[in-house]
Short mmCIF file of C-alpha atoms in Angstrom, two decimals:
data_model
loop_
_atom_site.label_atom_id
_atom_site.label_comp_id
_atom_site.label_asym_id
_atom_site.label_seq_id
_atom_site.Cartn_x
_atom_site.Cartn_y
_atom_site.Cartn_z
CA UNK A 1 33.89 -36.34 -21.17
CA UNK A 2 36.05 -32.77 -21.24
CA UNK A 3 36.18 -34.24 -24.82
CA UNK A 4 32.60 -33.40 -25.85
CA UNK A 5 32.38 -29.86 -24.89
CA UNK A 6 33.46 -27.25 -26.91
CA UNK A 7 37.08 -25.51 -26.38
CA UNK A 8 36.58 -22.24 -25.05
CA UNK A 9 38.19 -18.87 -25.97
CA UNK A 10 40.63 -17.49 -24.42
CA UNK A 11 40.04 -14.59 -21.71
CA UNK A 12 41.78 -12.02 -24.05
CA UNK A 13 39.56 -12.66 -27.15
CA UNK A 14 36.25 -12.96 -24.87
CA UNK A 15 37.32 -9.60 -23.17
CA UNK A 16 38.31 -7.42 -26.55
CA UNK A 17 34.91 -8.90 -27.86
CA UNK A 18 32.92 -7.33 -24.89
CA UNK A 19 35.33 -4.04 -25.39
CA UNK A 20 34.36 -4.06 -29.39
CA UNK A 21 30.65 -4.47 -28.34
CA UNK A 22 30.44 -1.57 -25.22
CA UNK A 23 32.20 0.97 -27.76
CA UNK A 24 29.85 0.11 -30.90
CA UNK A 25 27.66 3.06 -30.73
CA UNK A 26 24.13 2.62 -30.28
CA UNK A 27 21.78 3.24 -33.28
CA UNK A 28 19.66 6.46 -32.64
CA UNK A 29 15.55 6.81 -31.85
CA UNK A 30 13.79 6.26 -34.87
CA UNK A 31 10.29 6.13 -35.37
CA UNK A 32 8.87 2.70 -35.44
CA UNK A 33 5.32 1.14 -35.93
CA UNK A 34 2.37 -1.47 -34.51
CA UNK A 35 2.46 -4.88 -35.82
CA UNK A 36 0.16 -6.05 -33.83
CA UNK A 37 -2.52 -5.09 -31.56
CA UNK A 38 -4.15 -7.86 -29.11
CA UNK A 39 -6.22 -6.93 -25.78
CA UNK A 40 -4.40 -4.96 -23.20
CA UNK A 41 -0.74 -5.26 -25.59
CA UNK A 42 0.48 -3.88 -28.40
CA UNK A 43 3.66 -4.74 -30.37
CA UNK A 44 5.85 -2.45 -32.19
CA UNK A 45 9.14 -2.86 -34.46
CA UNK A 46 11.54 -0.64 -36.02
CA UNK A 47 12.85 1.41 -33.06
CA UNK A 48 14.75 1.05 -29.40
CA UNK A 49 13.65 2.08 -26.03
CA UNK A 50 15.21 0.91 -22.66
CA UNK A 51 12.41 -1.10 -20.00
CA UNK A 52 10.18 1.42 -18.74
CA UNK A 53 10.64 4.13 -21.61
CA UNK A 54 7.67 6.26 -22.43
CA UNK A 55 6.25 6.54 -26.25
CA UNK A 56 3.76 8.38 -28.49
CA UNK A 57 1.64 6.22 -30.88
CA UNK A 58 -0.30 8.42 -33.38
CA UNK A 59 -3.86 7.68 -33.97
CA UNK A 60 -4.18 7.59 -38.14
CA UNK A 61 -7.31 9.24 -38.53
CA UNK A 62 -7.08 12.66 -36.50
CA UNK A 63 -3.19 12.59 -35.24
CA UNK A 64 -3.99 12.29 -31.89
CA UNK A 65 -1.18 10.84 -29.82
CA UNK A 66 -1.50 8.13 -26.91
CA UNK A 67 0.52 7.50 -24.49
CA UNK A 68 2.05 4.00 -23.72
CA UNK A 69 5.22 2.68 -22.07
CA UNK A 70 7.40 -0.27 -22.55
CA UNK A 71 7.15 -3.28 -20.61
CA UNK A 72 8.60 -6.27 -22.20
CA UNK A 73 10.66 -6.98 -25.47
CA UNK A 74 11.28 -10.27 -27.30
CA UNK A 75 13.83 -10.48 -30.56
CA UNK A 76 13.30 -7.16 -32.37
CA UNK A 77 9.53 -6.36 -31.00
CA UNK A 78 8.61 -4.25 -28.03
CA UNK A 79 5.74 -4.97 -26.47
CA UNK A 80 3.98 -2.17 -25.55
CA UNK A 81 0.99 -1.40 -22.82
CA UNK A 82 -0.89 2.49 -23.15
CA UNK A 83 -0.68 4.51 -20.17
CA UNK A 84 -5.00 5.82 -21.05
CA UNK A 85 -7.29 4.59 -23.49
CA UNK A 86 -5.92 2.60 -26.68
CA UNK A 87 -9.07 3.21 -28.53
CA UNK A 88 -8.23 4.22 -31.92
CA UNK A 89 -4.74 2.44 -32.96
CA UNK A 90 -4.61 -0.20 -35.33
CA UNK A 91 -1.75 -2.24 -36.87
CA UNK A 92 0.22 0.61 -38.85
CA UNK A 93 0.38 3.03 -36.29
CA UNK A 94 3.27 5.46 -35.86
CA UNK A 95 5.15 5.34 -32.66
CA UNK A 96 7.34 7.88 -31.90
CA UNK A 97 10.07 6.93 -28.38
CA UNK A 98 9.94 10.04 -26.10
CA UNK A 99 12.78 9.05 -23.79
CA UNK A 100 12.11 7.35 -20.38
CA UNK A 101 10.21 10.12 -18.76
CA UNK A 102 10.72 9.29 -15.20
CA UNK A 103 10.51 12.23 -13.41
CA UNK A 104 7.72 12.84 -11.30
CA UNK A 105 6.51 16.90 -10.87
CA UNK A 106 6.85 17.68 -7.36
CA UNK A 107 6.20 20.42 -4.95
CA UNK A 108 4.24 21.90 -1.95
CA UNK A 109 1.68 23.18 -4.66
CA UNK A 110 0.55 19.60 -4.63
CA UNK A 111 -1.14 19.79 -1.53
CA UNK A 112 -5.19 19.91 -1.62
CA UNK A 113 -5.55 18.69 -5.27
CA UNK A 114 -6.21 15.63 -6.83
CA UNK A 115 -4.53 14.43 -9.50
CA UNK A 116 -4.33 11.28 -11.83
CA UNK A 117 -1.92 8.47 -12.28
CA UNK A 118 -0.24 10.95 -15.29
CA UNK A 119 0.20 13.97 -12.55
CA UNK A 120 -2.52 15.59 -14.78
CA UNK A 121 -4.93 18.05 -12.23
CA UNK A 122 -8.30 16.41 -11.56
CA UNK A 123 -10.13 19.04 -9.83
CA UNK A 124 -10.49 21.44 -11.98
CA UNK A 125 -7.81 24.04 -12.18
CA UNK A 126 -4.47 24.24 -13.20
CA UNK A 127 -1.15 23.06 -11.33
CA UNK A 128 1.50 25.41 -10.34
CA UNK A 129 4.75 25.11 -11.00
CA UNK A 130 6.48 22.63 -9.44
CA UNK A 131 10.01 22.39 -7.56
CA UNK A 132 11.44 20.17 -9.24
CA UNK A 133 11.37 16.06 -10.38
CA UNK A 134 11.54 12.87 -8.67
CA UNK A 135 11.77 9.42 -10.11
CA UNK A 136 9.05 7.54 -10.42
CA UNK A 137 10.63 3.96 -9.55
CA UNK A 138 13.04 5.40 -6.63
CA UNK A 139 15.71 3.00 -5.36
CA UNK A 140 15.26 1.94 -1.54
CA UNK A 141 16.97 3.79 1.64
CA UNK A 142 19.78 1.90 2.03
CA UNK A 143 19.03 -0.42 5.23
CA UNK A 144 22.27 0.89 6.73
CA UNK A 145 21.16 4.38 6.37
CA UNK A 146 17.78 4.17 8.30
CA UNK A 147 18.00 5.40 11.01
CA UNK A 148 16.16 3.61 13.74
CA UNK A 149 12.38 3.94 14.56
CA UNK A 150 11.65 5.41 18.13
CA UNK A 151 9.13 7.41 18.25
CA UNK A 152 4.64 6.66 18.41
CA UNK A 153 2.79 8.02 16.00
CA UNK A 154 -0.54 9.52 17.55
CA UNK A 155 -3.34 8.08 14.69
CA UNK A 156 -6.25 9.57 16.64
CA UNK A 157 -7.78 6.28 16.69
CA UNK A 158 -8.39 4.13 20.83
CA UNK A 159 -7.55 1.43 19.43
CA UNK A 160 -4.80 1.91 17.44
CA UNK A 161 -3.23 4.05 19.94
CA UNK A 162 -3.73 1.94 22.86
CA UNK A 163 -3.43 -1.77 21.69
CA UNK A 164 -1.97 -1.10 18.25
CA UNK A 165 0.45 1.35 19.08
CA UNK A 166 2.22 2.62 15.20
CA UNK A 167 5.41 4.15 15.30
CA UNK A 168 6.81 6.60 13.29
CA UNK A 169 7.85 5.19 9.68
CA UNK A 170 6.13 2.14 9.91
CA UNK A 171 4.41 0.13 7.55
CA UNK A 172 0.83 -1.37 8.33
CA UNK A 173 -1.44 -3.76 6.92
CA UNK A 174 -5.11 -2.86 6.96
CA UNK A 175 -6.65 -6.41 5.70
CA UNK A 176 -10.43 -6.46 5.30
CA UNK A 177 -13.00 -7.87 3.08
CA UNK A 178 -15.40 -4.94 0.68
CA UNK A 179 -18.02 -3.19 3.12
CA UNK A 180 -16.60 -3.67 6.53
CA UNK A 181 -15.23 -0.09 6.77
CA UNK A 182 -12.04 0.05 6.01
CA UNK A 183 -12.43 3.28 3.77
CA UNK A 184 -13.79 5.24 6.69
CA UNK A 185 -11.22 4.14 9.06
CA UNK A 186 -8.62 5.69 6.67
CA UNK A 187 -10.49 8.72 6.51
CA UNK A 188 -10.76 9.00 10.52
CA UNK A 189 -7.11 8.44 9.78
CA UNK A 190 -6.63 11.14 7.45
CA UNK A 191 -7.84 13.84 9.36
CA UNK A 192 -6.69 13.28 12.91
CA UNK A 193 -2.54 11.99 12.36
CA UNK A 194 -0.16 13.70 13.58
CA UNK A 195 1.36 14.23 10.73
CA UNK A 196 2.86 17.14 8.09
CA UNK A 197 1.71 15.89 4.96
CA UNK A 198 -0.85 13.11 3.73
CA UNK A 199 -0.40 11.08 0.36
CA UNK A 200 -3.24 8.97 -0.59
CA UNK A 201 -3.78 6.69 -3.39
CA UNK A 202 -6.79 5.75 -4.30
CA UNK A 203 -5.65 2.61 -6.76
CA UNK A 204 -8.97 1.07 -8.38
CA UNK A 205 -11.30 2.35 -6.55
CA UNK A 206 -14.74 2.51 -8.68
CA UNK A 207 -15.23 6.44 -9.65
CA UNK A 208 -18.21 7.03 -7.39
CA UNK A 209 -16.42 6.54 -4.58
CA UNK A 210 -13.53 8.58 -5.26
CA UNK A 211 -15.81 11.81 -4.73
CA UNK A 212 -17.35 10.01 -1.61
CA UNK A 213 -14.13 9.78 -0.05
CA UNK A 214 -12.87 13.12 -1.14
CA UNK A 215 -15.92 15.19 -0.01
CA UNK A 216 -18.05 12.62 3.46
CA UNK A 217 -14.47 11.04 4.43
CA UNK A 218 -12.14 12.95 3.79
CA UNK A 219 -13.40 16.14 4.40
CA UNK A 220 -12.33 20.07 3.81
CA UNK A 221 -9.60 20.08 6.92
CA UNK A 222 -8.04 16.57 6.12
CA UNK A 223 -8.10 17.85 1.90
CA UNK A 224 -5.88 20.88 2.83
CA UNK A 225 -3.05 18.84 3.88
CA UNK A 226 -3.29 15.70 1.60
CA UNK A 227 -2.15 14.93 -1.84
CA UNK A 228 -4.67 12.62 -3.62
CA UNK A 229 -3.78 10.41 -6.28
CA UNK A 230 -6.50 8.09 -7.99
CA UNK A 231 -6.68 5.78 -10.92
CA UNK A 232 -10.50 4.59 -11.10
CA UNK A 233 -11.21 0.86 -11.87
CA UNK A 234 -11.72 1.21 -15.42
CA UNK A 235 -8.40 2.99 -15.70
CA UNK A 236 -5.57 0.57 -17.52
CA UNK A 237 -3.74 -1.41 -15.55
CA UNK A 238 -0.59 0.56 -16.24
CA UNK A 239 -2.19 3.80 -15.11
CA UNK A 240 -3.39 1.33 -11.90
CA UNK A 241 0.63 0.82 -10.81
CA UNK A 242 1.68 4.19 -11.41
CA UNK A 243 -0.87 5.59 -9.66
CA UNK A 244 0.98 3.87 -6.54
CA UNK A 245 4.10 4.73 -7.66
CA UNK A 246 3.61 7.90 -8.17
CA UNK A 247 1.70 8.67 -4.54
CA UNK A 248 4.73 6.70 -2.86
CA UNK A 249 7.19 9.41 -5.42
CA UNK A 250 5.32 12.26 -4.38
CA UNK A 251 5.65 10.78 -0.05
CA UNK A 252 9.28 10.11 -0.51
CA UNK A 253 9.42 14.35 -1.94
CA UNK A 254 7.83 15.97 1.36
CA UNK A 255 10.11 13.09 3.63
CA UNK A 256 13.36 13.92 2.48
CA UNK A 257 12.24 17.69 3.13
CA UNK A 258 12.10 16.62 6.69
CA UNK A 259 8.91 16.38 7.18
CA UNK A 260 6.58 13.18 8.29
CA UNK A 261 4.78 12.51 5.91
CA UNK A 262 1.38 9.49 6.29
CA UNK A 263 0.98 7.61 3.01
CA UNK A 264 -2.09 5.57 2.73
CA UNK A 265 -3.06 3.13 -0.02
CA UNK A 266 -5.96 1.67 -1.32
CA UNK A 267 -5.11 -0.40 -2.14
CA UNK A 268 -2.45 -2.58 -2.46
CA UNK A 269 -4.50 -5.36 -3.27
CA UNK A 270 -5.53 -3.40 -6.79
CA UNK A 271 -2.07 -2.20 -6.98
CA UNK A 272 -0.73 -6.36 -7.53
CA UNK A 273 -3.63 -7.61 -9.83
CA UNK A 274 -3.11 -4.33 -12.33
CA UNK A 275 0.55 -5.90 -11.89
CA UNK A 276 -0.65 -9.45 -12.95
CA UNK A 277 -2.63 -8.14 -15.92
CA UNK A 278 0.43 -6.46 -17.76
CA UNK A 279 2.54 -9.36 -16.66
CA UNK A 280 0.34 -12.04 -17.92
CA UNK A 281 -0.46 -9.47 -20.77
CA UNK A 282 2.69 -9.86 -22.31
CA UNK A 283 3.04 -13.65 -21.53
CA UNK A 284 4.75 -14.22 -17.95
CA UNK A 285 3.43 -17.34 -16.43
CA UNK A 286 1.58 -17.63 -13.43
CA UNK A 287 1.92 -19.11 -10.85
CA UNK A 288 -0.03 -18.54 -8.03
CA UNK A 289 -4.15 -18.35 -8.12
CA UNK A 290 -3.21 -16.74 -11.70
CA UNK A 291 -0.43 -14.42 -10.01
CA UNK A 292 2.48 -14.26 -11.87
CA UNK A 293 6.39 -14.36 -10.12
CA UNK A 294 7.32 -10.69 -10.67
CA UNK A 295 4.00 -9.65 -8.79
CA UNK A 296 5.95 -10.58 -5.62
CA UNK A 297 8.82 -9.19 -6.05
CA UNK A 298 7.39 -5.64 -7.22
CA UNK A 299 5.34 -5.52 -4.13
CA UNK A 300 8.52 -5.69 -1.22
CA UNK A 301 10.23 -2.93 -3.98
CA UNK A 302 6.92 -0.69 -3.14
CA UNK A 303 6.28 -1.36 0.29
CA UNK A 304 9.94 -0.46 0.70
CA UNK A 305 10.32 2.69 -0.27
CA UNK A 306 8.20 3.71 3.22
CA UNK A 307 10.13 4.57 6.23
CA UNK A 308 11.89 7.09 8.26
CA UNK A 309 14.69 8.91 6.12
CA UNK A 310 18.45 10.05 6.84
CA UNK A 311 17.33 13.62 6.73
CA UNK A 312 14.67 12.89 9.93
CA UNK A 313 11.49 12.76 7.22
CA UNK A 314 9.58 10.26 7.67
CA UNK A 315 6.59 8.27 5.81
CA UNK A 316 4.54 6.02 7.75
CA UNK A 317 2.32 3.91 5.52
CA UNK A 318 -1.18 2.37 5.72
CA UNK A 319 -1.82 -0.35 2.75
CA UNK A 320 -4.99 -2.40 2.49
CA UNK A 321 -5.41 -5.77 1.82
CA UNK A 322 -8.43 -7.13 0.41
CA UNK A 323 -8.80 -10.75 1.33
CA UNK A 324 -10.83 -12.43 -1.45
CA UNK A 325 -13.94 -14.20 0.13
CA UNK A 326 -12.81 -12.68 3.63
CA UNK A 327 -10.22 -15.03 3.51
CA UNK A 328 -6.71 -13.63 5.24
CA UNK A 329 -4.69 -16.51 3.60
CA UNK A 330 -4.98 -15.68 -0.02
CA UNK A 331 -1.86 -15.23 -1.54
CA UNK A 332 -1.55 -11.44 -1.76
CA UNK A 333 -2.89 -10.87 1.77
CA UNK A 334 0.12 -13.86 2.75
CA UNK A 335 3.19 -12.42 1.28
CA UNK A 336 1.84 -8.64 2.26
CA UNK A 337 1.66 -10.07 5.97
CA UNK A 338 5.54 -11.11 5.64
CA UNK A 339 6.89 -7.55 4.22
CA UNK A 340 5.00 -4.94 6.38
CA UNK A 341 5.66 -4.44 9.92
CA UNK A 342 2.41 -5.42 11.24
CA UNK A 343 -1.25 -5.85 10.40
CA UNK A 344 -5.21 -4.64 11.74
CA UNK A 345 -7.30 -6.95 10.42
CA UNK A 346 -10.82 -5.72 10.60
CA UNK A 347 -13.70 -8.78 10.81
CA UNK A 348 -17.37 -8.75 9.11
CA UNK A 349 -18.72 -10.34 12.36
CA UNK A 350 -17.89 -7.08 14.76
CA UNK A 351 -19.04 -4.95 11.60
CA UNK A 352 -22.17 -7.02 11.27
CA UNK A 353 -22.46 -6.41 15.22
CA UNK A 354 -22.74 -2.82 14.81
CA UNK A 355 -19.17 -1.93 16.51
CA UNK A 356 -16.65 0.75 14.59
CA UNK A 357 -13.93 -0.10 13.50
CA UNK A 358 -14.46 -3.52 13.46
CA UNK A 359 -10.71 -4.42 14.54
CA UNK A 360 -10.00 -7.82 15.19
CA UNK A 361 -7.98 -7.58 18.28
CA UNK A 362 -6.62 -11.54 18.21
CA UNK A 363 -5.45 -11.22 14.43
CA UNK A 364 -4.07 -8.06 15.17
CA UNK A 365 -0.33 -6.82 15.89
CA UNK A 366 1.88 -4.44 15.75
CA UNK A 367 5.57 -5.56 15.44
CA UNK A 368 6.75 -2.31 16.68
CA UNK A 369 4.59 -1.18 19.48
CA UNK A 370 6.96 -2.31 22.42
CA UNK A 371 9.77 -0.33 20.96
CA UNK A 372 7.72 2.97 21.20
CA UNK A 373 5.64 2.91 24.48
CA UNK A 374 6.16 2.90 28.02
CA UNK A 375 6.24 -0.84 30.05
CA UNK A 376 2.78 0.22 31.95
CA UNK A 377 1.15 0.27 28.13
CA UNK A 378 2.54 -2.71 27.55
CA UNK A 379 1.40 -4.88 29.99
CA UNK A 380 -1.83 -2.88 29.51
CA UNK A 381 -2.30 -4.22 26.92
CA UNK A 382 -1.36 -7.35 27.09
CA UNK A 383 -3.93 -7.72 29.84
CA UNK A 384 -6.88 -6.33 27.83
CA UNK A 385 -6.20 -8.80 25.10
CA UNK A 386 -5.92 -11.73 27.53
CA UNK A 387 -9.48 -10.95 28.69
CA UNK A 388 -10.64 -9.67 25.53
CA UNK A 389 -9.54 -13.28 24.18
CA UNK A 390 -10.83 -15.63 27.10
CA UNK A 391 -14.16 -14.25 26.70
CA UNK A 392 -14.07 -14.54 23.07
CA UNK A 393 -13.58 -18.83 23.44
CA UNK A 394 -15.83 -19.23 25.91
CA UNK A 395 -18.71 -17.00 23.88
CA UNK A 396 -20.69 -19.90 23.22
CA UNK A 397 -21.28 -21.20 26.35
CA UNK A 398 -21.79 -17.27 28.30
CA UNK A 399 -24.58 -17.24 26.17
CA UNK A 400 -26.24 -20.46 26.07
CA UNK A 401 -26.04 -20.05 29.67
CA UNK A 402 -23.93 -23.05 30.39
CA UNK A 403 -21.37 -20.60 31.94
CA UNK A 404 -21.64 -21.14 35.81
CA UNK A 405 -20.39 -17.60 37.79
CA UNK A 406 -17.70 -18.80 39.59
CA UNK A 407 -16.44 -21.45 38.29
CA UNK A 408 -13.19 -19.69 36.89
CA UNK A 409 -12.00 -16.47 37.82
CA UNK A 410 -10.21 -15.65 34.96
CA UNK A 411 -13.77 -16.15 32.36
CA UNK A 412 -15.95 -14.43 35.53
CA UNK A 413 -13.27 -11.05 35.18
CA UNK A 414 -13.24 -11.14 31.88
CA UNK A 415 -17.71 -11.33 31.84
CA UNK A 416 -17.50 -8.10 34.13
CA UNK A 417 -15.33 -5.99 31.90
CA UNK A 418 -16.76 -7.19 28.42
CA UNK A 419 -18.92 -4.16 28.15
CA UNK A 420 -15.77 -2.15 28.71
CA UNK A 421 -13.88 -3.46 26.82
CA UNK A 422 -16.41 -3.14 23.44
CA UNK A 423 -16.70 0.36 24.46
CA UNK A 424 -12.96 0.49 24.61
CA UNK A 425 -12.78 -0.76 21.29
CA UNK A 426 -15.54 1.07 19.81
CA UNK A 427 -15.67 5.21 18.41
CA UNK A 428 -17.44 7.48 16.32
CA UNK A 429 -16.15 8.90 13.01
CA UNK A 430 -15.50 11.81 14.08
CA UNK A 431 -13.84 11.58 17.34
CA UNK A 432 -10.74 11.76 17.84
CA UNK A 433 -8.70 10.28 20.87
CA UNK A 434 -5.39 11.22 21.20
CA UNK A 435 -2.14 8.94 21.95
CA UNK A 436 -1.86 9.81 25.93
CA UNK A 437 -5.27 9.77 26.49
CA UNK A 438 -5.56 6.26 24.64
CA UNK A 439 -3.01 4.92 26.81
CA UNK A 440 -4.55 6.48 30.32
CA UNK A 441 -7.97 5.24 29.35
CA UNK A 442 -6.28 1.88 28.84
CA UNK A 443 -4.45 2.12 31.61
CA UNK A 444 -7.33 3.02 33.63
CA UNK A 445 -9.43 0.50 32.09
CA UNK A 446 -7.54 -2.72 32.69
CA UNK A 447 -5.29 -2.65 36.14
CA UNK A 448 -2.25 -4.92 35.98
CA UNK A 449 -2.19 -8.88 36.93
CA UNK A 450 -1.46 -8.67 40.67
CA UNK A 451 -4.15 -5.79 40.83
CA UNK A 452 -6.60 -8.26 39.22
CA UNK A 453 -5.99 -11.25 41.96
CA UNK A 454 -5.84 -8.87 44.81
CA UNK A 455 -9.15 -7.91 43.52
#
């Protein structure tokens, strides 16, 4: 069998070949040209550029340029994706490499401002000079350099503070279908959360909803300490991806200065969809429901950049996840659940009953709650869930009158306290309930198990 295999060259010859190739000078960057324009993908030849490199493409009729990024390579061709619109481009258009272009200008002057995926101002006034530049695709923190999470975060929402307590530096998913109040809940947390800086990424939202979020949901007070990065649904997929990356990079800048940052991304699903569009356009085969394998590799690369920093700062992140057809098992929802530190599920059925926020308590969990709150609150939250779940399981029998009082003491207790449980979960969108007030109200509402039996 060994006689059929070609004889290998000695290690010395292989090593000398590697050294010779490594010492060969790389050809200088030169201009190239587009040879093919198909859908979202532009194919260019005649120059060298790294993956993620930036290029300027000249439109032949007016010499205006279109910014593009290298998203793939095959043989002597590079696959480019425009960051802005590709109108006016054609085969033969001149392509000029513009370096890597991976720097994101950052600084305190971004507070209160609205910018697009390229960092340009959208609110009618120019941006101040940046204090520095950070990488768009920065590496996540060293896992051994991450301090332990031991401090709770006050988000101003009673149901979350009391029953799903969030830790400072935690990554939470907000799972919901369309129209169940996720944007309104994000706006409440933006205004009420105890954070130094808020960074909001609106990825793939309808253009109308961007202004509504700024004026109605975020408000003047919330906007003053927030940086909003937006790429509406009509933007190219690369712009939507850059929106999420830029918002995360800005949050990292403030965290590394020792500040407490709240990062809200609406939505992680649209980020994944944009990554899917790019991957499919460059020829990557789909795997699950049209999503390519690279999408599931890039989700943790984005999410892992949040957390507690070595300098004492933190990024507490909330990522909204759109469940297609209200199916919590769709591939992005399932993948996000595995890499996040908890989930808050919003139910359409609860929203239809008129309760806001429409949190489905039975499907929601905060994996770090036990690390940041006391034993009394943990026990009260467990008892609250027990009563809530007991009523839900017997709801049909209770509603049709088939349940007889006295048959089960646990069900009787759930029926008696049901109005109080619902009142605890409901909250006006302009009402702020602190962490301490939420814990106190919970412990007064739901005494210990021993107390219930004695009653």
